[in-house]
Amino acid sequence: MEKNPIENSILKNINKPSDIKSLSEAELELLCTEIRQTLVDTVASTGGHLASNLGTVELTVAIHKMFSSPEDKIIWDVGHQAYAHKLLTGRRESFSTLRTEGGISGFVRPDESEHDSFYEGHAGTSVSQAAGVAAANAAKGSKNYAVAVIGDGSFGNGMVYEALDHAGSTRTRLIIILNDNEMSISENVGAMARYLAVVRAKPEYYRFKAGTEKALRKIPLVGKSLSNHLFRLKNTLKNIIYSSSFFEDLGFKYIGPVDGHDIGHLCDAMDSAKMVEKPVIIHVNTVKGRGYDHAENFPEKFHGISKFDINTGEPLQSSGSYSSEFGRIICDFASKDKRICAITAAMALGTGLEEFSKSYSDRFFDVGIAEEHAVTFGSGLSAGGMLPVFAVYSTFLQRCADQLIHDGALQRRKLIIAVDRAGFVGEDGETHQGLFDVSLMQSLPNTTVYSPATYCEMSKAFYNAFYKDTNLVVIRYPRGRMPSDTEYADLCAGDCEIIGNPDAEIALVTYGRLFFNAEKALKILGDKAANMKIIKLNCIKPIPEEAVDSALGCKNVFFFEEGMRGGGVGEKFGCELLLRGFKSDYKLVAVENEFVAHASVDRLMEKYSMSPEKMAYIIEEETAV
């Protein structure tokens, strides 16, 4: 795809979804081309989710052609495939601000547009939400539709099946579009099945079917029996061809598989679905990365990508990260200990487990987007004598609260949770910030939590987790790379480290990567830092006695925490000081009771007073005589 402006643009005249309803099929196809060009150009400059969005362009156009948003609720699972939806719903002119501070979000959010029904950032929620909307419509006598768009990856989430089990028993205007962009049509769907799929997707089929059944039932004496017999015969034949009646057994009408890049076929399928007086599944096949060769050939690489060169597809940022270091560390341990195994919830590449998956495939388990199952599965592996490590983003660990409590801590299993993207993640915004895991873990018995700053400390934390600590162990680390301008890159501290004068009367207490900001803050303060020290926590649960002892004699203690204030380490540390008679000044800087919007990590550090400059300013202001 060349980076050239498209002449005679159709997209520039689309300001609301209804603007596409009068377009011809040829115009709709040109519109799709223009959308794809806009997606590639924009994401190359801002970063974001590209492959999934390129795959849903025709699907999005067809949805807005056949439904009337916002009266009909379009609910995007995860929301990372809704960029085309944003372009068609009044956000075209602001699309260049995607994922930038003050700009539009990379996910759907109701405070951004009336066409976004829910905040979406986690998988598997759309079917439950759409089922609820459809039930509300039915209760009010509304004729509007609830449409859930969910990918086959999200379809592996257990919550989806809870929703399907319930929704299939209702008589609501619920339409679920299963966007199948990973699995090819299985071998039993041959030429005949494909032909029948096209026929069954056409609205004429449903008009003829309804008319035939109505006529048969009017035949005296035998009409109803004949109609029922033909219905059973039809289902038997269909099941032979498709070898599955899963969705219809649950109470849904199944339409598909449908070519997700054929707008005419998609519109026919959606028109047919609107004629069915029960919940409907439309099975759509799409190709991730469609229209941009680099993304189509390497869809995982372009699932979530930083800024990149359009011509080469290569990221503009240098490689190396805490995630890749984790991957190296666990491979190193696994090469010496055959008990060590790794679990991911469909995030092998993102969590740094790609090399492990190749080198130790018999000890690698990708359970799909099923974080809850991953934790309990890990508990089972532990019971079987293995040393399981579940690598998961902090934001997705939130889904596992019950499993961590009941199947991890309570069971006293040796289960290790590697928490990636801990703290601010930046441009992905509220649904992805890793700010809640510490508060959750602080309340768990039988649990040890590490938050290393350096790569060496990461390695030491995993050694402790494998061979020293018992029960549930959590090791959390941030997105991005360790700073290259630190004096402490090789630091490999124990549970805590005192940096500077041990007898200093002013203490900065922190953990994780904020240590590097504290280091720079002392340099900014210059000579004033002579009476200051950094109390660096590596183990944040339990809080090391040495750290509390070091802070007790200080006149001023400043605790900086890249997480929520409520239930965090800073509150716990302050409580420990009070219990031991501390009567001096204690100031806690953390995220207050709010969700953190999208912006760069550096900007968030500044906004929440955690940048080196803001740290230095706060300390100077509070300690001035």
XYZ file of C-alpha atoms in Angstrom:
625
model
C 0.000 0.000 0.000
C 1.557 3.272 -1.122
C 1.322 6.368 1.002
C -0.456 8.614 -1.506
C -3.573 10.739 -1.011
C -6.656 9.245 -2.634
C -8.420 11.543 -5.077
C -12.201 11.990 -5.189
C -12.370 10.913 -1.576
C -15.610 9.450 -0.322
C -14.434 9.222 3.273
C -14.109 13.014 3.576
C -17.870 13.305 3.079
C -18.762 10.762 5.783
C -19.629 12.593 8.993
C -22.134 10.139 10.473
C -23.087 6.498 9.830
C -26.236 7.353 7.866
C -24.079 9.046 5.213
C -23.050 5.658 3.822
C -26.555 4.229 3.443
C -27.120 5.695 -0.031
C -23.724 4.625 -1.402
C -23.538 1.968 -4.103
C -21.576 -1.221 -3.607
C -18.773 0.140 -5.813
C -18.642 3.319 -3.743
C -18.581 1.290 -0.548
C -15.610 -0.679 -1.847
C -13.756 2.551 -2.663
C -14.631 3.807 0.814
C -12.987 0.671 2.267
C -9.820 1.400 0.290
C -9.724 4.947 1.630
C -10.293 3.739 5.199
C -7.419 1.275 4.916
C -5.085 3.981 3.657
C -6.082 6.209 6.574
C -5.552 3.403 9.079
C -2.040 2.602 7.863
C -0.971 6.253 7.630
C -2.312 7.100 11.093
C -1.105 4.057 13.047
C 2.352 4.418 11.478
C 2.494 7.835 13.177
C 0.742 7.115 16.465
C 1.139 3.385 17.041
C -1.854 1.218 17.840
C -3.703 -1.893 16.739
C -3.408 -2.287 12.993
C -3.849 -5.882 11.786
C -7.208 -6.411 13.494
C -8.566 -3.090 12.201
C -7.501 -3.714 8.617
C -9.370 -7.008 8.803
C -12.703 -5.478 9.844
C -13.056 -2.626 7.343
C -15.732 -4.186 5.092
C -17.452 -5.671 8.134
C -17.669 -2.245 9.792
C -18.971 -0.574 6.638
C -21.619 -3.289 6.207
C -22.730 -2.975 9.843
C -23.301 0.761 9.500
C -24.991 0.214 6.132
C -27.492 -2.269 7.582
C -28.022 -0.950 11.124
C -28.857 2.477 12.522
C -26.437 3.566 15.240
C -26.870 4.818 17.937
C -30.470 3.518 18.088
C -29.113 0.070 17.271
C -26.270 -0.589 19.705
C -23.026 -1.768 18.103
C -20.865 -3.383 20.803
C -17.238 -4.070 19.921
C -15.526 -6.780 21.940
C -12.180 -5.457 23.275
C -12.685 -2.421 21.040
C -9.247 -2.608 19.440
C -10.815 -3.396 16.042
C -13.115 -0.342 15.966
C -10.881 2.228 14.225
C -13.012 2.129 11.047
C -16.071 2.557 13.274
C -14.500 5.736 14.661
C -13.904 7.066 11.135
C -17.560 6.502 10.205
C -19.027 7.993 13.386
C -17.898 11.604 13.320
C -14.275 11.206 14.374
C -12.619 11.372 10.976
C -11.138 14.852 11.444
C -9.749 13.984 14.890
C -8.482 10.548 13.875
C -4.900 11.807 13.539
C -4.935 12.364 17.336
C -5.450 8.638 17.946
C -3.929 7.527 21.278
C -2.348 10.928 21.962
C -2.997 13.010 25.048
C -6.276 14.870 24.634
C -6.981 12.978 21.418
C -9.304 10.086 20.682
C -8.822 6.758 22.404
C -7.516 3.591 20.806
C -10.586 1.830 22.222
C -14.309 2.583 22.238
C -15.619 4.753 25.053
C -19.076 6.302 25.559
C -17.752 9.686 26.676
C -16.151 10.047 23.234
C -19.173 9.287 21.059
C -22.829 8.332 21.333
C -22.008 5.531 18.897
C -19.769 3.818 21.481
C -22.022 1.811 23.778
C -19.542 0.697 26.460
C -15.959 1.180 27.560
C -14.172 -1.799 26.006
C -10.626 -2.987 26.589
C -10.926 -6.584 27.798
C -12.075 -9.600 25.826
C -15.268 -11.591 26.137
C -17.613 -8.901 27.467
C -19.589 -7.973 24.343
C -22.035 -10.887 24.253
C -23.154 -10.322 27.853
C -23.507 -6.596 27.251
C -25.412 -7.044 24.003
C -27.669 -9.653 25.592
C -28.484 -7.157 28.342
C -29.222 -4.379 25.850
C -31.414 -6.730 23.797
C -33.328 -7.791 26.918
C -33.863 -4.152 27.869
C -35.146 -3.415 24.369
C -37.562 -6.340 24.595
C -38.813 -5.205 28.003
C -39.486 -1.712 26.625
C -41.080 -2.973 23.399
C -38.262 -1.436 21.315
C -37.620 -2.787 17.811
C -33.934 -1.825 17.864
C -31.120 -4.340 17.631
C -28.142 -5.140 19.831
C -25.142 -6.204 17.743
C -22.029 -7.725 19.328
C -18.883 -7.949 17.197
C -16.463 -10.467 18.693
C -13.307 -12.092 17.351
C -12.606 -15.815 17.433
C -9.797 -15.178 19.936
C -12.196 -13.558 22.385
C -14.650 -16.360 21.728
C -12.456 -18.644 23.816
C -13.170 -16.581 26.935
C -15.388 -18.426 29.400
C -17.667 -15.451 29.985
C -18.802 -15.701 26.353
C -20.216 -19.170 26.943
C -22.031 -18.086 30.065
C -23.638 -15.358 27.958
C -24.457 -17.678 25.042
C -26.024 -20.218 27.383
C -28.360 -17.570 28.748
C -29.013 -15.465 25.637
C -29.923 -18.437 23.459
C -32.978 -19.064 25.619
C -34.359 -15.548 25.040
C -36.518 -14.142 22.245
C -34.662 -10.908 21.658
C -33.236 -8.912 18.774
C -29.683 -9.974 19.512
C -27.196 -10.450 16.675
C -23.692 -11.752 17.399
C -21.133 -11.347 14.632
C -18.305 -13.833 15.116
C -15.317 -12.342 13.313
C -13.213 -15.399 12.569
C -9.810 -14.046 11.546
C -7.572 -16.844 12.773
C -9.182 -20.164 11.896
C -9.715 -21.043 8.249
C -12.994 -22.662 7.270
C -12.604 -26.257 8.395
C -12.240 -29.108 5.949
C -15.867 -30.219 6.229
C -16.959 -26.892 4.726
C -16.417 -27.786 1.107
C -17.995 -26.504 -2.096
C -21.535 -27.582 -1.174
C -21.303 -26.063 2.306
C -19.946 -22.804 0.907
C -22.747 -22.676 -1.640
C -25.397 -23.335 1.003
C -23.829 -20.724 3.270
C -24.283 -18.112 0.561
C -27.863 -19.190 -0.118
C -28.800 -19.226 3.585
C -27.351 -15.744 4.075
C -29.653 -14.188 1.484
C -32.860 -12.545 2.724
C -34.822 -14.210 -0.115
C -34.073 -17.562 1.527
C -35.772 -16.523 4.765
C -38.765 -15.029 2.954
C -39.225 -18.256 0.968
C -38.644 -20.424 4.060
C -41.188 -18.524 6.130
C -43.744 -18.632 3.301
C -43.257 -22.370 2.722
C -43.662 -23.252 6.395
C -46.790 -21.107 6.624
C -48.305 -22.794 3.551
C -47.492 -26.304 4.746
C -49.115 -25.736 8.120
C -52.368 -24.780 6.392
C -52.755 -28.260 4.834
C -55.570 -30.006 6.754
C -54.655 -32.879 9.083
C -51.069 -33.461 7.857
C -49.767 -29.908 7.479
C -48.171 -29.450 10.909
C -46.730 -32.975 10.899
C -45.288 -32.528 7.408
C -43.741 -29.186 8.312
C -42.111 -30.658 11.426
C -40.823 -33.646 9.454
C -39.237 -31.420 6.804
C -37.697 -29.290 9.554
C -36.062 -32.368 11.110
C -34.898 -33.587 7.684
C -33.394 -30.168 6.910
C -31.513 -30.089 10.206
C -30.197 -33.620 9.700
C -28.877 -32.744 6.231
C -27.374 -29.488 7.459
C -25.600 -31.239 10.346
C -24.126 -33.795 7.946
C -22.724 -30.973 5.806
C -21.499 -28.755 8.614
C -20.851 -31.502 11.206
C -21.991 -29.058 13.904
C -25.175 -27.648 15.371
C -23.530 -26.093 18.416
C -24.988 -22.612 18.107
C -28.455 -23.790 17.133
C -28.455 -26.259 20.022
C -27.952 -23.216 22.246
C -30.969 -21.525 20.702
C -29.325 -19.305 18.087
C -29.949 -19.110 14.373
C -26.628 -19.654 12.609
C -25.750 -17.830 9.378
C -22.436 -18.457 7.682
C -19.642 -18.747 7.099
C -19.720 -15.412 5.271
C -16.867 -13.795 3.341
C -15.985 -10.875 5.576
C -14.500 -8.893 2.704
C -17.550 -9.140 0.420
C -19.776 -6.194 1.310
C -22.741 -7.521 -0.674
C -22.623 -10.890 1.024
C -22.223 -9.262 4.438
C -25.201 -6.979 3.886
C -27.322 -9.941 2.750
C -26.387 -11.887 5.878
C -27.240 -8.981 8.167
C -30.533 -8.352 6.369
C -31.409 -12.022 6.824
C -30.486 -11.918 10.497
C -32.908 -9.042 11.026
C -35.750 -11.237 9.765
C -35.221 -13.926 12.402
C -37.264 -13.542 15.588
C -34.598 -15.014 17.844
C -30.896 -14.436 18.618
C -28.635 -14.912 15.597
C -24.962 -15.781 15.091
C -23.377 -14.511 11.879
C -20.077 -16.300 11.293
C -17.740 -14.065 9.272
C -14.315 -14.990 7.904
C -11.815 -12.127 7.613
C -8.070 -11.766 7.112
C -5.993 -9.849 9.665
C -3.905 -7.103 8.110
C -5.953 -7.128 4.888
C -4.629 -4.655 2.312
C -1.211 -3.984 3.881
C 1.270 -6.729 3.043
C 3.484 -6.352 6.109
C 0.501 -6.672 8.461
C -1.114 -9.444 6.440
C 2.093 -11.511 6.444
C 2.905 -10.862 10.120
C -0.434 -10.178 11.862
C 0.891 -10.858 15.379
C 3.626 -8.254 14.937
C 1.019 -5.702 13.843
C -1.581 -6.571 16.467
C -0.351 -3.774 18.708
C 2.592 -1.900 17.269
C 4.523 1.266 18.041
C 5.265 3.864 15.360
C 6.635 2.179 12.245
C 8.018 2.795 8.757
C 5.216 2.253 6.243
C 7.561 1.042 3.494
C 9.423 -1.545 5.568
C 6.937 -2.246 8.347
C 9.762 -1.965 10.875
C 9.198 -0.243 14.260
C 10.890 3.137 14.676
C 11.723 2.477 18.326
C 14.706 0.385 19.405
C 14.182 -3.115 20.683
C 14.785 -4.504 24.158
C 12.397 -4.378 27.079
C 11.496 -5.800 30.477
C 9.255 -8.265 28.586
C 12.096 -9.554 26.428
C 14.354 -9.741 29.476
C 11.718 -11.839 31.229
C 11.713 -14.155 28.214
C 15.479 -14.534 28.395
C 15.406 -15.150 32.151
C 12.750 -17.847 32.079
C 14.444 -19.627 29.169
C 17.697 -19.619 31.126
C 16.055 -21.161 34.202
C 14.062 -23.645 32.096
C 17.243 -24.913 30.424
C 18.455 -26.101 33.828
C 15.166 -27.198 35.433
C 12.656 -29.324 33.538
C 9.930 -28.539 36.052
C 9.676 -24.931 34.886
C 6.812 -24.280 32.492
C 5.142 -21.163 31.093
C 1.507 -20.208 30.612
C 0.093 -17.405 28.487
C -3.429 -16.222 27.708
C -2.893 -15.720 23.957
C -0.062 -13.230 24.572
C 3.132 -15.172 23.872
C 4.659 -12.420 21.755
C 3.582 -9.529 23.977
C 4.839 -11.133 27.184
C 8.195 -12.218 25.752
C 7.464 -15.951 25.643
C 7.947 -16.516 21.927
C 11.413 -18.090 22.302
C 10.233 -20.237 25.223
C 7.317 -21.492 23.116
C 9.793 -22.718 20.487
C 12.555 -24.051 22.708
C 10.357 -25.726 25.324
C 7.127 -26.394 23.458
C 6.277 -29.369 25.692
C 6.297 -27.017 28.703
C 4.531 -24.087 27.047
C 0.774 -23.660 27.407
C -1.262 -21.054 25.541
C -4.738 -21.327 27.035
C -6.288 -18.615 24.852
C -7.979 -15.522 26.248
C -8.883 -17.283 29.469
C -6.922 -15.662 32.281
C -9.094 -17.146 35.015
C -8.509 -20.649 33.680
C -4.774 -19.911 33.348
C -4.383 -19.304 37.094
C -6.339 -22.395 38.153
C -4.612 -24.462 35.442
C -1.306 -23.266 36.901
C -2.461 -24.380 40.327
C -3.038 -27.830 38.861
C 0.397 -27.874 37.251
C 1.880 -26.954 40.611
C -0.008 -29.755 42.329
C 1.455 -32.089 39.706
C 5.018 -31.150 40.649
C 5.768 -28.461 38.049
C 6.968 -24.886 38.582
C 4.441 -22.868 36.537
C 4.876 -19.219 35.528
C 1.822 -17.399 34.227
C 2.867 -14.307 32.240
C 0.053 -11.763 32.011
C -0.450 -8.035 31.643
C -1.419 -6.296 34.873
C -4.720 -5.090 33.422
C -5.753 -8.649 32.526
C -4.693 -10.062 35.880
C -7.633 -8.107 37.322
C -9.894 -10.766 35.856
C -8.349 -13.437 38.049
C -9.150 -12.099 41.525
C -11.143 -15.130 42.659
C -8.701 -17.623 41.174
C -5.711 -15.912 42.801
C -7.478 -16.058 46.157
C -9.163 -19.451 45.998
C -6.914 -21.490 43.694
C -3.605 -19.770 44.414
C -3.103 -18.255 47.859
C -5.601 -20.445 49.727
C -4.237 -23.656 48.199
C -0.659 -22.650 49.121
C 0.483 -23.632 45.647
C 3.921 -22.749 44.282
C 2.498 -20.586 41.517
C 4.424 -17.684 39.976
C 2.647 -14.770 38.318
C 4.825 -12.649 36.007
C 2.943 -9.343 35.805
C 3.909 -7.412 32.687
C 2.873 -3.796 31.933
C 2.723 -2.929 35.653
C 2.155 0.771 36.268
C 1.459 3.338 33.563
C 1.227 1.844 30.080
C 0.563 5.112 28.305
C -1.403 5.404 25.096
C -3.759 2.454 25.620
C -5.491 4.403 28.380
C -7.911 3.601 31.179
C -8.661 -0.006 30.328
C -5.002 -0.984 30.149
C -3.156 0.962 32.852
C -1.540 -1.511 35.267
C -2.460 0.316 38.450
C -4.607 -2.116 40.419
C -2.572 -5.296 40.859
C -0.648 -4.083 43.938
C -3.811 -3.143 45.834
C -5.257 -6.562 45.028
C -2.152 -8.468 46.111
C -1.630 -6.529 49.343
C -4.694 -8.198 50.867
C -3.763 -11.792 49.957
C -2.327 -14.115 52.626
C 0.400 -16.590 51.661
C 1.637 -14.234 48.932
C 5.013 -12.642 48.168
C 5.249 -9.717 45.744
C 8.407 -8.393 44.067
C 8.743 -5.201 42.024
C 12.323 -5.131 40.697
C 13.803 -2.140 38.906
C 16.834 -3.640 37.131
C 17.131 -6.693 34.925
C 19.511 -8.249 37.443
C 16.903 -7.821 40.169
C 14.319 -9.446 37.907
C 16.517 -12.509 37.571
C 17.086 -12.638 41.334
C 13.341 -12.326 42.005
C 12.626 -15.317 39.758
C 15.374 -17.313 41.461
C 13.744 -16.573 44.819
C 10.332 -17.488 43.417
C 11.545 -20.837 42.097
C 13.842 -21.932 44.904
C 13.388 -19.806 48.016
C 9.836 -18.542 48.440
C 6.827 -20.733 49.035
C 3.224 -20.419 47.932
C 1.994 -17.708 45.522
C 4.707 -15.358 44.200
C 4.055 -12.276 42.069
C 6.820 -10.505 40.129
C 5.741 -7.254 38.501
C 7.626 -5.096 36.002
C 6.736 -2.216 33.681
C 6.267 -1.707 29.980
C 9.315 -0.464 28.091
C 13.032 -0.623 28.752
C 15.341 -0.037 31.702
C 16.921 3.434 31.390
C 20.348 3.497 29.798
C 21.468 6.603 31.705
C 21.312 5.150 35.220
C 24.289 4.523 37.450
C 22.528 1.483 38.880
C 21.940 -0.711 35.808
C 23.887 -3.548 37.446
C 22.224 -3.199 40.847
C 21.106 -6.579 42.157
C 19.729 -5.712 45.575
C 18.055 -7.913 48.132
C 14.558 -7.282 49.451
C 15.460 -3.594 49.823
C 18.398 -1.283 49.270
C 19.403 1.977 50.965
C 20.930 4.375 48.427
C 22.871 7.334 49.836
C 23.617 8.321 53.414
C 22.017 5.701 55.739
C 21.705 8.335 58.487
C 20.035 10.960 56.289
C 16.972 12.692 57.792
C 15.004 12.820 54.506
C 13.964 9.587 52.795
C 12.466 8.906 49.378
C 10.764 5.514 49.436
C 9.704 3.872 46.197
C 9.830 0.674 44.142
C 10.008 -0.504 40.543
C 11.099 1.871 37.818
C 10.269 4.951 39.921
C 13.615 4.292 41.571
C 15.302 5.699 38.470
C 13.221 8.884 38.712
C 14.145 9.181 42.399
C 17.816 8.787 41.436
C 17.484 11.686 38.976
C 15.521 13.775 41.483
C 18.454 13.677 43.896
C 20.771 14.836 41.120
C 18.416 17.738 40.383
C 18.494 18.725 44.066
C 22.289 18.783 43.972
C 23.914 19.750 47.284
C 20.534 19.697 49.012
C 20.476 15.926 48.520
C 23.368 15.423 50.935
C 20.893 14.802 53.749
C 18.652 12.536 51.670
C 18.494 8.826 50.925
C 16.455 6.496 48.740
C 14.836 3.488 50.376
C 14.368 1.179 47.410
C 11.890 -1.667 47.898
C 12.305 -4.777 45.775
C 9.985 -6.941 47.830
C 6.769 -4.969 48.408
C 4.900 -7.734 50.232
C 5.845 -8.311 52.922
C 7.472 -4.906 53.415
C 11.079 -5.503 54.561
C 11.716 -4.627 58.212
C 14.994 -2.999 57.189
C 13.106 -0.457 55.081
C 10.756 0.524 57.911
C 13.677 0.737 60.360
C 15.557 3.038 57.982
C 12.595 5.430 57.676
C 11.736 5.567 61.388
C 14.437 8.039 62.343
C 13.759 10.467 59.494
C 12.187 13.917 59.807
C 10.587 13.656 56.347
C 9.526 10.531 54.465
C 8.272 10.785 50.871
C 6.671 7.717 49.324
C 6.217 7.737 45.541
C 4.049 4.939 44.120
C 3.142 4.202 40.500
C -0.205 2.714 41.421
C -3.422 3.397 43.276
C -3.154 5.121 46.622
C -6.006 3.098 48.136
C -4.678 -0.236 49.357
C -1.219 0.381 47.942
C 2.232 -0.106 49.414
C 2.503 3.537 50.437
C -0.512 3.311 52.722
C 0.782 0.065 54.197
C 4.258 1.543 54.732
C 2.806 4.606 56.459
C 0.684 2.412 58.701
C 3.748 0.376 59.698
C 5.567 3.589 60.625
C 2.637 4.837 62.743
C 2.360 1.525 64.556
C 6.013 1.882 65.505
C 5.667 5.418 66.853
C 6.648 7.540 63.846
C 5.639 11.164 64.507
C 7.420 13.065 61.743
C 6.137 14.170 58.311
C 4.977 11.482 55.856
C 3.827 12.333 52.321
C 2.412 9.797 49.904
C 2.290 10.551 46.175
C 0.228 8.036 44.208
C -2.749 7.873 41.852
C -5.799 9.046 43.704
C -9.307 7.629 43.252
C -9.513 7.905 39.446
C -8.948 6.100 36.173
C -5.936 7.299 34.184
C -6.542 8.451 30.613
C -4.262 7.832 27.646
C -1.068 9.840 27.269
C 2.610 9.009 27.000
C 4.215 7.433 30.070
C 6.508 10.451 30.477
C 3.527 12.781 30.429
C 1.673 10.665 32.990
C 4.719 10.674 35.255
C 4.697 14.454 35.124
C 0.931 14.773 35.551
C 0.872 12.556 38.646
C 4.003 14.155 40.194
C 6.268 11.162 39.663
C 8.740 12.627 37.166
C 12.233 13.477 38.491
C 11.445 17.191 38.261
C 8.148 16.883 40.131
C 9.722 14.669 42.782
C 12.489 17.226 43.339
C 9.979 20.082 43.477
C 7.766 18.340 46.065
C 10.729 17.443 48.284
C 12.149 20.957 48.102
C 8.794 22.570 48.882
C 8.004 20.258 51.786
C 11.443 20.475 53.407
C 12.058 24.207 52.986
C 12.624 25.982 56.302
